[in-house]
Amino acid sequence: MAGIDVHQHLWPEELVDRLRARSTAPYLRGWTVHTDGEPPFLVDPAHHDVGRRRAADSRAGIGTACLSLSSPLGIEGLPRAEADGLLGAWHDGVRGLPGGLAGHHRGWASVPVVDPDLEELSGLLAEGFVGVQLPATTLLTPAAWERAAGVLAVAEAAGKPVFVHPGTVPAAPDPVPGWWAPVVGHVAQLQACWWAWQALRGRELFGSLRLLFAAGAGLAPMQHERHAVRAGRQMTLDRDVFVDSSATGPQALDALVRALGIDVLVLGSDSPYADPLAPAALERSQGEAASRAIRTVNPARLLDGVDRWSRMAGHPTGRTTIHTTNHTTGQGEGRAWRRVG
């Protein structure tokens, strides 16, 4: 079965043209990207060629690729008059790809940080966008999640997921390597968002909302033992809160499975910045069943909310025990989760 990659980047011509027309960040000069916080970055135009990407996906066994606006550009945080034009170009560009919103390339909707148009968002989700993406920089605290309640409520009512993606990184006060922002800044953002959702007890407010955190939530779930010591309570395990595999390898995936179980891991490559995890590599590190879950079963449940595997297997939909294996002792561990709502 063809895999579903929930996290790719491809800039449609409409967005590229808009960025080249700008004179303040974010903007393009040729194929060099200029932002406020990071050094200028030369983009390979081949990475944003639709035909080449489709061919690369085919070789990787990817049947559906969900395209994400590059939030580190900072488009969503621009003044509304600027953000609206760029976001409109993004949505139009995704619509115009071969097959439209039901083609190989599907798209995440995006909204301005300032006063998002909730009616427009509802229309985008009804039209066929797979969900709505929010920059992690807008969700760094429990109060920030509360401020985003309107967007979250629209997504929940539409039965569509919310994708938490790294946002802009402020310029460092001292010289740092070019990899600093994605390795340090983005990871810190995702960890803060994950624990802010936990601190808010967000599931009590949004009983059926599905969430996706990029890059394994910055491996925040690995800190659940420290959280238990400091907070005095265990991290909530929730099969409607997913993490993608971007910027992770076998060791990180293994750790995420131990902390969260297999049911919430989904394939997300962050292509063209990384390649999708190949089926053979996943099978070697996690096994055939886990590979199938990460590449097909779990992404389908994230996107459409239907737990086809559990229904076919006759599993209950209210309470389940997640079994993981301690690879040091070889013994199984059981963890329970409860669906709210």
PDB file of C-alpha atoms in Angstrom, residues 86-329:
ATOM      1  CA  LEU A  86       0.937  35.594   0.546  1.00  0.00           C
ATOM      2  CA  LEU A  87      -1.426  33.097   2.159  1.00  0.00           C
ATOM      3  CA  GLY A  88      -3.875  33.564  -0.687  1.00  0.00           C
ATOM      4  CA  ALA A  89      -1.062  32.782  -3.127  1.00  0.00           C
ATOM      5  CA  TRP A  90      -0.217  29.665  -1.119  1.00  0.00           C
ATOM      6  CA  HIS A  91      -3.777  28.357  -1.156  1.00  0.00           C
ATOM      7  CA  ASP A  92      -4.269  29.205  -4.841  1.00  0.00           C
ATOM      8  CA  GLY A  93      -0.989  27.519  -5.719  1.00  0.00           C
ATOM      9  CA  VAL A  94      -1.924  24.299  -3.938  1.00  0.00           C
ATOM     10  CA  ARG A  95      -5.325  24.299  -5.620  1.00  0.00           C
ATOM     11  CA  GLY A  96      -3.625  24.635  -8.983  1.00  0.00           C
ATOM     12  CA  LEU A  97      -1.354  21.611  -8.651  1.00  0.00           C
ATOM     13  CA  PRO A  98      -2.177  18.564 -10.827  1.00  0.00           C
ATOM     14  CA  GLY A  99      -5.294  16.879  -9.490  1.00  0.00           C
ATOM     15  CA  GLY A 100      -6.199  19.855  -7.306  1.00  0.00           C
ATOM     16  CA  LEU A 101      -6.873  19.286  -3.628  1.00  0.00           C
ATOM     17  CA  ALA A 102      -7.647  15.621  -4.268  1.00  0.00           C
ATOM     18  CA  GLY A 103      -4.472  14.922  -6.231  1.00  0.00           C
ATOM     19  CA  HIS A 104      -1.154  13.422  -5.206  1.00  0.00           C
ATOM     20  CA  HIS A 105      -0.225  16.696  -3.514  1.00  0.00           C
ATOM     21  CA  ARG A 106      -2.697  17.813  -0.903  1.00  0.00           C
ATOM     22  CA  GLY A 107      -2.289  20.869   1.294  1.00  0.00           C
ATOM     23  CA  TRP A 108      -2.417  22.208   4.827  1.00  0.00           C
ATOM     24  CA  ALA A 109      -4.298  25.490   5.164  1.00  0.00           C
ATOM     25  CA  SER A 110      -2.613  28.395   6.947  1.00  0.00           C
ATOM     26  CA  VAL A 111      -4.028  31.482   8.660  1.00  0.00           C
ATOM     27  CA  PRO A 112      -2.632  34.830   9.816  1.00  0.00           C
ATOM     28  CA  VAL A 113      -1.547  35.057  13.435  1.00  0.00           C
ATOM     29  CA  VAL A 114      -3.376  38.365  13.838  1.00  0.00           C
ATOM     30  CA  ASP A 115      -7.171  38.108  13.785  1.00  0.00           C
ATOM     31  CA  PRO A 116      -7.512  34.979  11.610  1.00  0.00           C
ATOM     32  CA  ASP A 117     -10.641  34.812   9.487  1.00  0.00           C
ATOM     33  CA  LEU A 118     -12.376  31.777  10.988  1.00  0.00           C
ATOM     34  CA  GLU A 119     -15.123  31.745   8.373  1.00  0.00           C
ATOM     35  CA  GLU A 120     -12.532  31.644   5.614  1.00  0.00           C
ATOM     36  CA  LEU A 121     -10.677  28.846   7.405  1.00  0.00           C
ATOM     37  CA  SER A 122     -13.879  26.847   7.688  1.00  0.00           C
ATOM     38  CA  GLY A 123     -14.344  27.243   3.942  1.00  0.00           C
ATOM     39  CA  LEU A 124     -10.797  26.102   3.185  1.00  0.00           C
ATOM     40  CA  LEU A 125     -11.267  22.962   5.282  1.00  0.00           C
ATOM     41  CA  ALA A 126     -14.620  22.229   3.681  1.00  0.00           C
ATOM     42  CA  GLU A 127     -13.017  22.721   0.263  1.00  0.00           C
ATOM     43  CA  GLY A 128     -10.525  19.919   0.838  1.00  0.00           C
ATOM     44  CA  PHE A 129      -7.452  21.210   2.641  1.00  0.00           C
ATOM     45  CA  VAL A 130      -6.331  18.410   4.954  1.00  0.00           C
ATOM     46  CA  GLY A 131      -6.207  20.557   8.094  1.00  0.00           C
ATOM     47  CA  VAL A 132      -4.737  23.780   9.403  1.00  0.00           C
ATOM     48  CA  GLN A 133      -1.106  24.458  10.219  1.00  0.00           C
ATOM     49  CA  LEU A 134      -0.066  26.757  13.062  1.00  0.00           C
ATOM     50  CA  PRO A 135       3.463  28.042  13.721  1.00  0.00           C
ATOM     51  CA  ALA A 136       4.860  26.685  16.970  1.00  0.00           C
ATOM     52  CA  THR A 137       5.749  30.241  17.957  1.00  0.00           C
ATOM     53  CA  THR A 138       2.037  30.942  18.467  1.00  0.00           C
ATOM     54  CA  LEU A 139       1.534  28.005  20.884  1.00  0.00           C
ATOM     55  CA  LEU A 140       4.478  28.203  23.291  1.00  0.00           C
ATOM     56  CA  THR A 141       2.445  28.520  26.522  1.00  0.00           C
ATOM     57  CA  PRO A 142      -0.899  27.251  27.860  1.00  0.00           C
ATOM     58  CA  ALA A 143      -2.331  30.760  27.462  1.00  0.00           C
ATOM     59  CA  ALA A 144      -1.150  30.821  23.838  1.00  0.00           C
ATOM     60  CA  TRP A 145      -3.090  27.613  23.142  1.00  0.00           C
ATOM     61  CA  GLU A 146      -6.137  29.280  24.674  1.00  0.00           C
ATOM     62  CA  ARG A 147      -5.695  32.302  22.408  1.00  0.00           C
ATOM     63  CA  ALA A 148      -5.757  29.940  19.436  1.00  0.00           C
ATOM     64  CA  ALA A 149      -9.043  28.412  20.617  1.00  0.00           C
ATOM     65  CA  GLY A 150     -11.037  29.843  17.725  1.00  0.00           C
ATOM     66  CA  VAL A 151      -8.842  28.167  15.108  1.00  0.00           C
ATOM     67  CA  LEU A 152      -8.766  24.925  17.096  1.00  0.00           C
ATOM     68  CA  ALA A 153     -12.553  24.929  17.392  1.00  0.00           C
ATOM     69  CA  VAL A 154     -13.008  25.407  13.633  1.00  0.00           C
ATOM     70  CA  ALA A 155     -10.681  22.481  12.921  1.00  0.00           C
ATOM     71  CA  GLU A 156     -12.405  20.286  15.485  1.00  0.00           C
ATOM     72  CA  ALA A 157     -15.859  21.107  14.095  1.00  0.00           C
ATOM     73  CA  ALA A 158     -14.627  20.265  10.582  1.00  0.00           C
ATOM     74  CA  GLY A 159     -13.114  16.982  11.757  1.00  0.00           C
ATOM     75  CA  LYS A 160      -9.695  18.129  10.483  1.00  0.00           C
ATOM     76  CA  PRO A 161      -6.342  18.016  12.311  1.00  0.00           C
ATOM     77  CA  VAL A 162      -4.122  20.883  13.462  1.00  0.00           C
ATOM     78  CA  PHE A 163      -0.444  20.694  12.495  1.00  0.00           C
ATOM     79  CA  VAL A 164       2.080  22.337  14.837  1.00  0.00           C
ATOM     80  CA  HIS A 165       5.096  23.294  12.703  1.00  0.00           C
ATOM     81  CA  PRO A 166       8.281  25.156  13.731  1.00  0.00           C
ATOM     82  CA  GLY A 167       8.097  28.901  13.211  1.00  0.00           C
ATOM     83  CA  THR A 168      10.552  31.740  12.913  1.00  0.00           C
ATOM     84  CA  VAL A 169      13.710  31.809  15.025  1.00  0.00           C
ATOM     85  CA  PRO A 170      15.004  35.207  16.188  1.00  0.00           C
ATOM     86  CA  ALA A 171      18.497  36.161  15.108  1.00  0.00           C
ATOM     87  CA  ALA A 172      21.057  34.867  17.630  1.00  0.00           C
ATOM     88  CA  PRO A 173      22.968  37.551  19.572  1.00  0.00           C
ATOM     89  CA  ASP A 174      26.255  35.811  18.756  1.00  0.00           C
ATOM     90  CA  PRO A 175      27.484  34.033  15.600  1.00  0.00           C
ATOM     91  CA  VAL A 176      26.071  30.496  15.268  1.00  0.00           C
ATOM     92  CA  PRO A 177      26.332  27.782  12.583  1.00  0.00           C
ATOM     93  CA  GLY A 178      23.780  27.681   9.799  1.00  0.00           C
ATOM     94  CA  TRP A 179      22.178  24.549  11.262  1.00  0.00           C
ATOM     95  CA  TRP A 180      21.470  26.260  14.598  1.00  0.00           C
ATOM     96  CA  ALA A 181      17.868  27.282  13.937  1.00  0.00           C
ATOM     97  CA  PRO A 182      16.526  23.848  12.880  1.00  0.00           C
ATOM     98  CA  VAL A 183      18.550  21.886  15.435  1.00  0.00           C
ATOM     99  CA  VAL A 184      18.169  24.202  18.444  1.00  0.00           C
ATOM    100  CA  GLY A 185      15.462  26.794  17.857  1.00  0.00           C
ATOM    101  CA  HIS A 186      12.865  24.605  16.156  1.00  0.00           C
ATOM    102  CA  VAL A 187      13.318  21.787  18.664  1.00  0.00           C
ATOM    103  CA  ALA A 188      12.878  24.157  21.612  1.00  0.00           C
ATOM    104  CA  GLN A 189       9.682  25.552  20.085  1.00  0.00           C
ATOM    105  CA  LEU A 190       8.144  22.127  19.585  1.00  0.00           C
ATOM    106  CA  GLN A 191       9.032  20.996  23.084  1.00  0.00           C
ATOM    107  CA  ALA A 192       7.405  24.098  24.554  1.00  0.00           C
ATOM    108  CA  CYS A 193       4.236  23.563  22.496  1.00  0.00           C
ATOM    109  CA  TRP A 194       3.974  19.921  23.544  1.00  0.00           C
ATOM    110  CA  TRP A 195       4.258  20.674  27.249  1.00  0.00           C
ATOM    111  CA  ALA A 196       2.003  23.724  26.976  1.00  0.00           C
ATOM    112  CA  TRP A 197      -0.735  21.455  25.583  1.00  0.00           C
ATOM    113  CA  GLN A 198      -0.141  19.031  28.456  1.00  0.00           C
ATOM    114  CA  ALA A 199      -0.206  21.839  31.032  1.00  0.00           C
ATOM    115  CA  LEU A 200      -3.433  23.200  29.585  1.00  0.00           C
ATOM    116  CA  ARG A 201      -5.009  19.726  29.720  1.00  0.00           C
ATOM    117  CA  GLY A 202      -6.143  20.560  26.239  1.00  0.00           C
ATOM    118  CA  ARG A 203      -8.081  17.354  25.730  1.00  0.00           C
ATOM    119  CA  GLU A 204     -10.564  18.494  28.372  1.00  0.00           C
ATOM    120  CA  LEU A 205     -11.302  21.554  26.232  1.00  0.00           C
ATOM    121  CA  PHE A 206     -11.202  19.916  22.789  1.00  0.00           C
ATOM    122  CA  GLY A 207     -12.532  16.417  23.171  1.00  0.00           C
ATOM    123  CA  SER A 208     -12.218  15.268  19.546  1.00  0.00           C
ATOM    124  CA  LEU A 209      -9.468  17.501  18.140  1.00  0.00           C
ATOM    125  CA  ARG A 210      -6.626  15.710  16.354  1.00  0.00           C
ATOM    126  CA  LEU A 211      -3.156  17.239  16.663  1.00  0.00           C
ATOM    127  CA  LEU A 212       0.080  16.646  14.788  1.00  0.00           C
ATOM    128  CA  PHE A 213       3.486  17.800  16.042  1.00  0.00           C
ATOM    129  CA  ALA A 214       6.369  17.960  13.577  1.00  0.00           C
ATOM    130  CA  ALA A 215       9.725  16.256  14.214  1.00  0.00           C
ATOM    131  CA  GLY A 216       8.532  14.005  17.007  1.00  0.00           C
ATOM    132  CA  ALA A 217       7.458  17.110  18.973  1.00  0.00           C
ATOM    133  CA  GLY A 218      11.147  17.928  19.331  1.00  0.00           C
ATOM    134  CA  LEU A 219      11.406  14.647  21.280  1.00  0.00           C
ATOM    135  CA  ALA A 220       9.510  16.309  24.145  1.00  0.00           C
ATOM    136  CA  PRO A 221       7.831  12.980  25.026  1.00  0.00           C
ATOM    137  CA  MET A 222      11.289  11.711  26.029  1.00  0.00           C
ATOM    138  CA  GLN A 223      11.085  14.084  29.007  1.00  0.00           C
ATOM    139  CA  HIS A 224       7.969  12.444  30.449  1.00  0.00           C
ATOM    140  CA  GLU A 225       9.874  11.044  33.429  1.00  0.00           C
ATOM    141  CA  ARG A 226      11.268  14.467  34.314  1.00  0.00           C
ATOM    142  CA  HIS A 227       7.781  15.904  33.872  1.00  0.00           C
ATOM    143  CA  ALA A 228       6.366  13.303  36.267  1.00  0.00           C
ATOM    144  CA  VAL A 229       8.943  14.245  38.907  1.00  0.00           C
ATOM    145  CA  ARG A 230       8.493  17.989  38.543  1.00  0.00           C
ATOM    146  CA  ALA A 231       4.750  18.156  37.831  1.00  0.00           C
ATOM    147  CA  GLY A 232       3.689  15.324  40.107  1.00  0.00           C
ATOM    148  CA  ARG A 233       1.578  13.667  37.424  1.00  0.00           C
ATOM    149  CA  GLN A 234       2.096  11.395  34.444  1.00  0.00           C
ATOM    150  CA  MET A 235       2.004  12.600  30.855  1.00  0.00           C
ATOM    151  CA  THR A 236      -1.330  11.855  29.218  1.00  0.00           C
ATOM    152  CA  LEU A 237      -1.135   9.325  26.405  1.00  0.00           C
ATOM    153  CA  ASP A 238      -3.591  10.285  23.703  1.00  0.00           C
ATOM    154  CA  ARG A 239      -4.118   8.464  20.390  1.00  0.00           C
ATOM    155  CA  ASP A 240      -5.393  11.672  18.807  1.00  0.00           C
ATOM    156  CA  VAL A 241      -2.123  13.537  19.412  1.00  0.00           C
ATOM    157  CA  PHE A 242       0.328  12.481  16.702  1.00  0.00           C
ATOM    158  CA  VAL A 243       4.005  13.141  16.030  1.00  0.00           C
ATOM    159  CA  ASP A 244       5.681  12.899  12.644  1.00  0.00           C
ATOM    160  CA  SER A 245       8.984  11.285  11.763  1.00  0.00           C
ATOM    161  CA  SER A 246      10.723  14.313  10.230  1.00  0.00           C
ATOM    162  CA  ALA A 247      14.296  14.839  11.435  1.00  0.00           C
ATOM    163  CA  THR A 248      14.279  11.492  13.237  1.00  0.00           C
ATOM    164  CA  GLY A 249      16.121   8.237  12.705  1.00  0.00           C
ATOM    165  CA  PRO A 250      15.971   4.707  14.131  1.00  0.00           C
ATOM    166  CA  GLN A 251      17.115   5.700  17.639  1.00  0.00           C
ATOM    167  CA  ALA A 252      14.647   8.571  17.943  1.00  0.00           C
ATOM    168  CA  LEU A 253      11.794   6.499  16.507  1.00  0.00           C
ATOM    169  CA  ASP A 254      12.532   3.696  18.940  1.00  0.00           C
ATOM    170  CA  ALA A 255      12.460   6.145  21.853  1.00  0.00           C
ATOM    171  CA  LEU A 256       9.180   7.673  20.665  1.00  0.00           C
ATOM    172  CA  VAL A 257       7.577   4.236  20.408  1.00  0.00           C
ATOM    173  CA  ARG A 258       8.653   3.454  23.971  1.00  0.00           C
ATOM    174  CA  ALA A 259       7.169   6.720  25.251  1.00  0.00           C
ATOM    175  CA  LEU A 260       4.006   6.974  23.141  1.00  0.00           C
ATOM    176  CA  GLY A 261       3.296   3.607  21.564  1.00  0.00           C
ATOM    177  CA  ILE A 262       3.186   2.996  17.830  1.00  0.00           C
ATOM    178  CA  ASP A 263      -0.311   4.332  17.108  1.00  0.00           C
ATOM    179  CA  VAL A 264       0.587   8.041  17.031  1.00  0.00           C
ATOM    180  CA  LEU A 265       3.719   7.949  14.865  1.00  0.00           C
ATOM    181  CA  VAL A 266       3.164   9.083  11.279  1.00  0.00           C
ATOM    182  CA  LEU A 267       5.400   9.456   8.265  1.00  0.00           C
ATOM    183  CA  GLY A 268       6.470  13.055   7.741  1.00  0.00           C
ATOM    184  CA  SER A 269       9.646  13.645   5.792  1.00  0.00           C
ATOM    185  CA  ASP A 270      10.048  17.458   5.721  1.00  0.00           C
ATOM    186  CA  SER A 271      11.021  16.914   2.066  1.00  0.00           C
ATOM    187  CA  PRO A 272      13.020  18.392   0.335  1.00  0.00           C
ATOM    188  CA  TYR A 273      15.092  18.942   3.468  1.00  0.00           C
ATOM    189  CA  ALA A 274      15.113  15.201   4.170  1.00  0.00           C
ATOM    190  CA  ASP A 275      14.001  12.025   2.408  1.00  0.00           C
ATOM    191  CA  PRO A 276      10.946   9.969   3.452  1.00  0.00           C
ATOM    192  CA  LEU A 277      11.792   6.987   5.617  1.00  0.00           C
ATOM    193  CA  ALA A 278      11.946   4.058   3.227  1.00  0.00           C
ATOM    194  CA  PRO A 279       9.790   0.996   3.944  1.00  0.00           C
ATOM    195  CA  ALA A 280      12.852  -1.268   4.116  1.00  0.00           C
ATOM    196  CA  ALA A 281      14.599   0.986   6.634  1.00  0.00           C
ATOM    197  CA  LEU A 282      11.504   1.214   8.789  1.00  0.00           C
ATOM    198  CA  GLU A 283      10.974  -2.529   8.667  1.00  0.00           C
ATOM    199  CA  ARG A 284      14.569  -3.142   9.733  1.00  0.00           C
ATOM    200  CA  SER A 285      14.292  -0.807  12.721  1.00  0.00           C
ATOM    201  CA  GLN A 286      10.648  -1.249  13.764  1.00  0.00           C
ATOM    202  CA  GLY A 287       9.285  -4.351  12.029  1.00  0.00           C
ATOM    203  CA  GLU A 288       6.855  -4.821   9.158  1.00  0.00           C
ATOM    204  CA  ALA A 289       3.670  -4.116  11.133  1.00  0.00           C
ATOM    205  CA  ALA A 290       5.103  -0.942  12.658  1.00  0.00           C
ATOM    206  CA  SER A 291       6.306   0.239   9.256  1.00  0.00           C
ATOM    207  CA  ARG A 292       2.818  -0.227   7.820  1.00  0.00           C
ATOM    208  CA  ALA A 293       1.313   1.651  10.773  1.00  0.00           C
ATOM    209  CA  ILE A 294       3.684   4.619  10.459  1.00  0.00           C
ATOM    210  CA  ARG A 295       3.445   4.899   6.670  1.00  0.00           C
ATOM    211  CA  THR A 296      -0.236   4.185   6.024  1.00  0.00           C
ATOM    212  CA  VAL A 297      -2.568   3.288   8.898  1.00  0.00           C
ATOM    213  CA  ASN A 298      -1.693   6.085  11.316  1.00  0.00           C
ATOM    214  CA  PRO A 299      -1.500   8.900   8.714  1.00  0.00           C
ATOM    215  CA  ALA A 300      -4.918   7.872   7.358  1.00  0.00           C
ATOM    216  CA  ARG A 301      -6.369   8.028  10.874  1.00  0.00           C
ATOM    217  CA  LEU A 302      -4.750  11.433  11.458  1.00  0.00           C
ATOM    218  CA  LEU A 303      -6.217  12.883   8.279  1.00  0.00           C
ATOM    219  CA  ASP A 304      -9.703  11.370   8.227  1.00  0.00           C
ATOM    220  CA  GLY A 305     -10.234  10.406  11.873  1.00  0.00           C
ATOM    221  CA  VAL A 306     -11.264   6.849  11.021  1.00  0.00           C
ATOM    222  CA  ASP A 307      -9.457   4.108  12.914  1.00  0.00           C
ATOM    223  CA  ARG A 308      -9.904   1.476  10.219  1.00  0.00           C
ATOM    224  CA  TRP A 309      -7.435  -0.968  11.746  1.00  0.00           C
ATOM    225  CA  SER A 310      -9.130  -0.961  15.150  1.00  0.00           C
ATOM    226  CA  ARG A 311     -12.535  -1.438  13.576  1.00  0.00           C
ATOM    227  CA  MET A 312     -11.342  -4.344  11.470  1.00  0.00           C
ATOM    228  CA  ALA A 313      -9.627  -5.932  14.458  1.00  0.00           C
ATOM    229  CA  GLY A 314     -12.648  -5.439  16.688  1.00  0.00           C
ATOM    230  CA  HIS A 315     -10.785  -3.212  19.112  1.00  0.00           C
ATOM    231  CA  PRO A 316     -12.827  -1.023  21.475  1.00  0.00           C
ATOM    232  CA  THR A 317     -12.832   2.692  20.667  1.00  0.00           C
ATOM    233  CA  GLY A 318     -13.028   3.963  24.242  1.00  0.00           C
ATOM    234  CA  ARG A 319     -10.110   2.448  26.149  1.00  0.00           C
ATOM    235  CA  THR A 320      -7.091   0.505  24.968  1.00  0.00           C
ATOM    236  CA  THR A 321      -3.759  -0.579  26.375  1.00  0.00           C
ATOM    237  CA  ILE A 322      -0.680   0.364  24.389  1.00  0.00           C
ATOM    238  CA  HIS A 323       2.053  -2.273  24.628  1.00  0.00           C
ATOM    239  CA  THR A 324       5.637  -1.284  24.038  1.00  0.00           C
ATOM    240  CA  THR A 325       8.807  -3.258  24.568  1.00  0.00           C
ATOM    241  CA  ASN A 326      11.660  -2.361  26.864  1.00  0.00           C
ATOM    242  CA  HIS A 327      14.614  -3.128  24.615  1.00  0.00           C
ATOM    243  CA  THR A 328      16.929  -3.477  27.591  1.00  0.00           C
ATOM    244  CA  THR A 329      14.929  -6.154  29.414  1.00  0.00           C
TER     245      THR A 329
END
